[in-house]
PDB file of C-alpha atoms in Angstrom:
ATOM      1  CA  MET A  30     -51.756 120.410-101.496  1.00  0.00           C
ATOM      2  CA  PRO A  31     -49.958 122.679 -99.022  1.00  0.00           C
ATOM      3  CA  GLN A  32     -52.147 124.112 -96.298  1.00  0.00           C
ATOM      4  CA  PHE A  33     -51.915 127.832 -95.597  1.00  0.00           C
ATOM      5  CA  THR A  34     -53.082 129.382 -92.349  1.00  0.00           C
ATOM      6  CA  SER A  35     -56.041 131.721 -92.326  1.00  0.00           C
ATOM      7  CA  TYR A  36     -55.118 134.166 -89.584  1.00  0.00           C
ATOM      8  CA  THR A  37     -57.474 136.188 -87.411  1.00  0.00           C
ATOM      9  CA  LEU A  38     -56.820 139.411 -85.562  1.00  0.00           C
ATOM     10  CA  ASP A  39     -56.005 137.305 -82.482  1.00  0.00           C
ATOM     11  CA  THR A  40     -53.731 134.764 -84.219  1.00  0.00           C
ATOM     12  CA  ALA A  41     -51.976 136.992 -86.763  1.00  0.00           C
ATOM     13  CA  PRO A  42     -48.258 137.691 -86.470  1.00  0.00           C
ATOM     14  CA  ASP A  43     -47.614 140.893 -84.531  1.00  0.00           C
ATOM     15  CA  ALA A  44     -46.482 142.803 -87.639  1.00  0.00           C
ATOM     16  CA  ALA A  45     -49.794 141.993 -89.360  1.00  0.00           C
ATOM     17  CA  LYS A  46     -52.082 143.079 -86.516  1.00  0.00           C
ATOM     18  CA  PRO A  47     -52.025 146.842 -87.211  1.00  0.00           C
ATOM     19  CA  ILE A  48     -52.798 146.168 -90.877  1.00  0.00           C
ATOM     20  CA  PHE A  49     -55.636 143.820 -89.887  1.00  0.00           C
ATOM     21  CA  LYS A  50     -57.053 146.569 -87.684  1.00  0.00           C
ATOM     22  CA  GLY A  51     -57.014 148.993 -90.608  1.00  0.00           C
ATOM     23  CA  VAL A  52     -58.615 146.437 -92.924  1.00  0.00           C
ATOM     24  CA  LYS A  53     -61.276 145.660 -90.328  1.00  0.00           C
ATOM     25  CA  THR A  54     -62.019 149.378 -89.962  1.00  0.00           C
ATOM     26  CA  ALA A  55     -62.372 149.731 -93.747  1.00  0.00           C
ATOM     27  CA  PHE A  56     -64.382 146.560 -94.449  1.00  0.00           C
ATOM     28  CA  GLY A  57     -65.910 145.680 -91.089  1.00  0.00           C
ATOM     29  CA  PHE A  58     -64.020 142.357 -91.095  1.00  0.00           C
ATOM     30  CA  VAL A  59     -60.746 140.849 -92.313  1.00  0.00           C
ATOM     31  CA  PRO A  60     -61.323 139.310 -95.770  1.00  0.00           C
ATOM     32  CA  ASN A  61     -60.019 135.811 -96.431  1.00  0.00           C
ATOM     33  CA  LEU A  62     -57.389 137.175 -98.834  1.00  0.00           C
ATOM     34  CA  GLN A  63     -55.711 139.241 -96.127  1.00  0.00           C
ATOM     35  CA  SER A  64     -56.083 136.409 -93.614  1.00  0.00           C
ATOM     36  CA  TYR A  65     -53.787 134.307 -95.816  1.00  0.00           C
ATOM     37  CA  MET A  66     -51.465 137.173 -96.742  1.00  0.00           C
ATOM     38  CA  ALA A  67     -50.671 137.625 -93.045  1.00  0.00           C
ATOM     39  CA  GLU A  68     -48.358 134.605 -93.273  1.00  0.00           C
ATOM     40  CA  SER A  69     -45.990 137.169 -94.819  1.00  0.00           C
ATOM     41  CA  SER A  70     -46.499 140.475 -93.057  1.00  0.00           C
ATOM     42  CA  GLU A  71     -44.411 142.055 -95.814  1.00  0.00           C
ATOM     43  CA  LEU A  72     -46.801 140.834 -98.526  1.00  0.00           C
ATOM     44  CA  LEU A  73     -49.774 142.036 -96.500  1.00  0.00           C
ATOM     45  CA  ALA A  74     -48.150 145.449 -95.938  1.00  0.00           C
ATOM     46  CA  GLY A  75     -47.162 145.731 -99.596  1.00  0.00           C
ATOM     47  CA  TYR A  76     -50.672 144.894-100.766  1.00  0.00           C
ATOM     48  CA  ALA A  77     -52.234 147.352 -98.322  1.00  0.00           C
ATOM     49  CA  ALA A  78     -49.830 150.082 -99.444  1.00  0.00           C
ATOM     50  CA  LEU A  79     -50.441 149.502-103.164  1.00  0.00           C
ATOM     51  CA  TRP A  80     -54.219 149.323-102.626  1.00  0.00           C
ATOM     52  CA  ASP A  81     -54.087 152.664-100.823  1.00  0.00           C
ATOM     53  CA  LEU A  82     -51.839 154.271-103.432  1.00  0.00           C
ATOM     54  CA  PHE A  83     -53.997 153.078-106.342  1.00  0.00           C
ATOM     55  CA  SER A  84     -57.079 154.528-104.650  1.00  0.00           C
ATOM     56  CA  LYS A  85     -55.356 157.940-104.733  1.00  0.00           C
ATOM     57  CA  THR A  86     -54.598 157.930-108.468  1.00  0.00           C
ATOM     58  CA  THR A  87     -56.226 160.298-110.937  1.00  0.00           C
ATOM     59  CA  LEU A  88     -58.354 157.429-112.269  1.00  0.00           C
ATOM     60  CA  THR A  89     -61.959 157.602-111.071  1.00  0.00           C
ATOM     61  CA  ALA A  90     -63.369 154.929-108.760  1.00  0.00           C
ATOM     62  CA  HIS A  91     -65.103 153.281-111.741  1.00  0.00           C
ATOM     63  CA  GLU A  92     -61.934 153.434-113.817  1.00  0.00           C
ATOM     64  CA  GLN A  93     -60.008 151.814-110.967  1.00  0.00           C
ATOM     65  CA  GLN A  94     -62.546 148.992-110.894  1.00  0.00           C
ATOM     66  CA  VAL A  95     -62.150 148.553-114.662  1.00  0.00           C
ATOM     67  CA  VAL A  96     -58.411 148.039-114.159  1.00  0.00           C
ATOM     68  CA  TYR A  97     -58.933 145.682-111.234  1.00  0.00           C
ATOM     69  CA  LEU A  98     -61.677 143.628-112.900  1.00  0.00           C
ATOM     70  CA  THR A  99     -59.691 143.425-116.137  1.00  0.00           C
ATOM     71  CA  ALA A 100     -56.625 142.100-114.311  1.00  0.00           C
ATOM     72  CA  ASN A 101     -58.809 139.674-112.346  1.00  0.00           C
ATOM     73  CA  PHE A 102     -60.318 138.357-115.585  1.00  0.00           C
ATOM     74  CA  GLU A 103     -56.973 137.995-117.344  1.00  0.00           C
ATOM     75  CA  ASN A 104     -55.380 136.349-114.299  1.00  0.00           C
ATOM     76  CA  GLU A 105     -58.475 134.115-113.838  1.00  0.00           C
ATOM     77  CA  CYS A 106     -58.927 135.041-110.173  1.00  0.00           C
ATOM     78  CA  HIS A 107     -62.305 133.790-108.950  1.00  0.00           C
ATOM     79  CA  TYR A 108     -61.921 135.451-105.554  1.00  0.00           C
ATOM     80  CA  CYS A 109     -60.981 138.960-106.728  1.00  0.00           C
ATOM     81  CA  MET A 110     -63.502 138.878-109.581  1.00  0.00           C
ATOM     82  CA  ALA A 111     -66.287 138.172-107.092  1.00  0.00           C
ATOM     83  CA  GLY A 112     -64.973 140.758-104.633  1.00  0.00           C
ATOM     84  CA  HIS A 113     -64.522 143.541-107.166  1.00  0.00           C
ATOM     85  CA  THR A 114     -67.885 142.779-108.773  1.00  0.00           C
ATOM     86  CA  THR A 115     -69.398 143.426-105.352  1.00  0.00           C
ATOM     87  CA  LEU A 116     -67.353 146.617-104.900  1.00  0.00           C
ATOM     88  CA  ALA A 117     -68.254 147.857-108.404  1.00  0.00           C
ATOM     89  CA  ARG A 118     -71.946 147.345-107.645  1.00  0.00           C
ATOM     90  CA  MET A 119     -71.531 149.197-104.346  1.00  0.00           C
ATOM     91  CA  GLN A 120     -70.033 152.070-106.366  1.00  0.00           C
ATOM     92  CA  LYS A 121     -73.087 152.011-108.676  1.00  0.00           C
ATOM     93  CA  MET A 122     -71.111 151.007-111.764  1.00  0.00           C
ATOM     94  CA  GLY A 123     -73.463 150.140-114.628  1.00  0.00           C
ATOM     95  CA  GLU A 124     -74.530 146.505-114.761  1.00  0.00           C
ATOM     96  CA  GLU A 125     -73.779 146.335-118.490  1.00  0.00           C
ATOM     97  CA  VAL A 126     -70.191 147.433-117.819  1.00  0.00           C
ATOM     98  CA  ILE A 127     -69.810 144.904-115.003  1.00  0.00           C
ATOM     99  CA  ALA A 128     -71.251 142.110-117.156  1.00  0.00           C
ATOM    100  CA  ALA A 129     -68.849 142.927-120.011  1.00  0.00           C
ATOM    101  CA  LEU A 130     -65.858 142.970-117.645  1.00  0.00           C
ATOM    102  CA  ARG A 131     -66.897 139.607-116.182  1.00  0.00           C
ATOM    103  CA  ALA A 132     -67.226 138.205-119.717  1.00  0.00           C
ATOM    104  CA  GLY A 133     -64.012 139.748-121.030  1.00  0.00           C
ATOM    105  CA  SER A 134     -65.970 141.429-123.786  1.00  0.00           C
ATOM    106  CA  GLU A 135     -66.088 144.949-125.169  1.00  0.00           C
ATOM    107  CA  LEU A 136     -67.470 147.598-122.819  1.00  0.00           C
ATOM    108  CA  PRO A 137     -70.440 149.734-123.930  1.00  0.00           C
ATOM    109  CA  ASP A 138     -68.661 152.969-122.951  1.00  0.00           C
ATOM    110  CA  ALA A 139     -65.884 154.028-125.383  1.00  0.00           C
ATOM    111  CA  ARG A 140     -63.644 155.645-122.745  1.00  0.00           C
ATOM    112  CA  LEU A 141     -63.917 152.714-120.359  1.00  0.00           C
ATOM    113  CA  GLU A 142     -63.342 150.312-123.268  1.00  0.00           C
ATOM    114  CA  ALA A 143     -60.090 152.123-124.112  1.00  0.00           C
ATOM    115  CA  LEU A 144     -59.001 151.639-120.496  1.00  0.00           C
ATOM    116  CA  HIS A 145     -60.148 148.011-120.532  1.00  0.00           C
ATOM    117  CA  ARG A 146     -58.235 147.312-123.742  1.00  0.00           C
ATOM    118  CA  PHE A 147     -55.077 148.971-122.466  1.00  0.00           C
ATOM    119  CA  ALA A 148     -55.206 147.163-119.095  1.00  0.00           C
ATOM    120  CA  THR A 149     -55.804 143.870-120.926  1.00  0.00           C
ATOM    121  CA  LEU A 150     -52.693 144.428-123.027  1.00  0.00           C
ATOM    122  CA  VAL A 151     -50.609 145.355-119.981  1.00  0.00           C
ATOM    123  CA  VAL A 152     -51.571 142.089-118.257  1.00  0.00           C
ATOM    124  CA  ARG A 153     -51.458 139.776-121.291  1.00  0.00           C
ATOM    125  CA  ASN A 154     -48.183 141.159-122.593  1.00  0.00           C
ATOM    126  CA  ARG A 155     -46.577 141.650-119.172  1.00  0.00           C
ATOM    127  CA  GLY A 156     -46.091 145.339-119.873  1.00  0.00           C
ATOM    128  CA  TRP A 157     -44.866 144.997-123.457  1.00  0.00           C
ATOM    129  CA  VAL A 158     -47.535 147.238-125.000  1.00  0.00           C
ATOM    130  CA  ASP A 159     -46.947 148.544-128.536  1.00  0.00           C
ATOM    131  CA  ASP A 160     -46.438 152.283-128.866  1.00  0.00           C
ATOM    132  CA  ALA A 161     -49.488 152.451-131.170  1.00  0.00           C
ATOM    133  CA  GLU A 162     -51.631 150.990-128.361  1.00  0.00           C
ATOM    134  CA  VAL A 163     -50.267 153.524-125.865  1.00  0.00           C
ATOM    135  CA  ASP A 164     -51.040 156.277-128.395  1.00  0.00           C
ATOM    136  CA  ALA A 165     -54.600 154.935-128.807  1.00  0.00           C
ATOM    137  CA  PHE A 166     -55.042 154.982-125.028  1.00  0.00           C
ATOM    138  CA  LEU A 167     -53.824 158.574-124.887  1.00  0.00           C
ATOM    139  CA  ALA A 168     -56.064 159.532-127.833  1.00  0.00           C
ATOM    140  CA  ALA A 169     -59.049 158.237-125.824  1.00  0.00           C
ATOM    141  CA  GLY A 170     -58.447 161.049-123.317  1.00  0.00           C
ATOM    142  CA  PHE A 171     -56.108 159.376-120.871  1.00  0.00           C
ATOM    143  CA  THR A 172     -52.717 160.742-119.831  1.00  0.00           C
ATOM    144  CA  ARG A 173     -49.181 159.407-119.577  1.00  0.00           C
ATOM    145  CA  ARG A 174     -49.746 159.441-115.828  1.00  0.00           C
ATOM    146  CA  ASN A 175     -52.776 157.178-116.348  1.00  0.00           C
ATOM    147  CA  VAL A 176     -50.577 154.761-118.316  1.00  0.00           C
ATOM    148  CA  LEU A 177     -48.396 154.316-115.243  1.00  0.00           C
ATOM    149  CA  GLU A 178     -51.376 154.263-112.871  1.00  0.00           C
ATOM    150  CA  VAL A 179     -52.688 151.249-114.796  1.00  0.00           C
ATOM    151  CA  VAL A 180     -49.359 149.548-114.114  1.00  0.00           C
ATOM    152  CA  LEU A 181     -49.855 150.251-110.393  1.00  0.00           C
ATOM    153  CA  GLY A 182     -53.365 148.774-110.445  1.00  0.00           C
ATOM    154  CA  VAL A 183     -52.187 145.683-112.298  1.00  0.00           C
ATOM    155  CA  ALA A 184     -49.295 145.232-109.840  1.00  0.00           C
ATOM    156  CA  THR A 185     -51.756 145.395-106.955  1.00  0.00           C
ATOM    157  CA  LYS A 186     -53.846 142.656-108.522  1.00  0.00           C
ATOM    158  CA  VAL A 187     -50.837 140.455-109.268  1.00  0.00           C
ATOM    159  CA  MET A 188     -50.213 140.288-105.524  1.00  0.00           C
ATOM    160  CA  SER A 189     -53.784 139.336-104.667  1.00  0.00           C
ATOM    161  CA  ASN A 190     -54.567 137.174-107.707  1.00  0.00           C
ATOM    162  CA  TYR A 191     -51.438 135.073-107.327  1.00  0.00           C
ATOM    163  CA  THR A 192     -51.938 134.722-103.569  1.00  0.00           C
ATOM    164  CA  ASN A 193     -55.480 133.468-104.170  1.00  0.00           C
ATOM    165  CA  HIS A 194     -54.285 130.960-106.772  1.00  0.00           C
ATOM    166  CA  ILE A 195     -51.687 129.518-104.412  1.00  0.00           C
ATOM    167  CA  THR A 196     -53.781 129.525-101.214  1.00  0.00           C
ATOM    168  CA  HIS A 197     -57.107 128.550-102.872  1.00  0.00           C
ATOM    169  CA  THR A 198     -58.845 131.380-101.043  1.00  0.00           C
ATOM    170  CA  LEU A 199     -62.526 130.783-100.336  1.00  0.00           C
ATOM    171  CA  LEU A 200     -65.023 133.541-101.094  1.00  0.00           C
ATOM    172  CA  ASP A 201     -66.187 135.785 -98.273  1.00  0.00           C
ATOM    173  CA  ALA A 202     -69.883 135.971 -97.413  1.00  0.00           C
ATOM    174  CA  PHE A 203     -70.227 139.496 -98.848  1.00  0.00           C
ATOM    175  CA  MET A 204     -69.394 138.137-102.313  1.00  0.00           C
ATOM    176  CA  LYS A 205     -72.443 135.839-102.408  1.00  0.00           C
ATOM    177  CA  GLY A 206     -74.205 136.077-105.730  1.00  0.00           C
ATOM    178  CA  ASN A 207     -71.077 137.318-107.532  1.00  0.00           C
ATOM    179  CA  GLU A 208     -69.309 133.974-107.927  1.00  0.00           C
ATOM    180  CA  TRP A 209     -67.252 133.704-111.123  1.00  0.00           C
ATOM    181  CA  SER A 210     -64.996 131.420-113.088  1.00  0.00           C
ATOM    182  CA  LYS A 211     -63.446 132.043-116.475  1.00  0.00           C
ATOM    183  CA  SER A 212     -64.424 128.567-117.632  1.00  0.00           C
ATOM    184  CA  ALA A 213     -68.090 129.430-117.003  1.00  0.00           C
ATOM    185  CA  VAL A 214     -67.683 132.468-119.284  1.00  0.00           C
ATOM    186  CA  ALA A 215     -66.237 130.429-122.159  1.00  0.00           C
TER     187      ALA A 215
END
């Protein structure tokens, strides 16, 4: 198995250091995901930019977590599922919603379930979502802008989920208690 370097603020390539400083300011530390991404400063910068842009969308913080957790589930990312479970709990998302997202089951809230279903289809079908499904998403109160914002959220998670698969990223301490694997759900 190839070994990837887990960089620190001191050992990171120069182009990654300003991004690490921003991440450390936001989280209080540099998460393991970003420590591996620093091998490619461009990947790290792209992920940071998409993360920031997705946070500015018209989707609420809880809706953003629904998109992220849905993509994490579909992409079977143990690291991001644990991390976003922690973030969702910090945002006071309902435990029943979090549990359903971690199980890949129907959400108890109709609006969030419409978002969950749409995001699931975007990931599973690699963007090939039937017009009827887009119409159902819009009928649930979402907008055409939201359709494209889901694509942005999914793209953000592709970068992190795939990086974690390849580098075998270990969980950070703050994720303790939120460990997850899709096989444990089945």
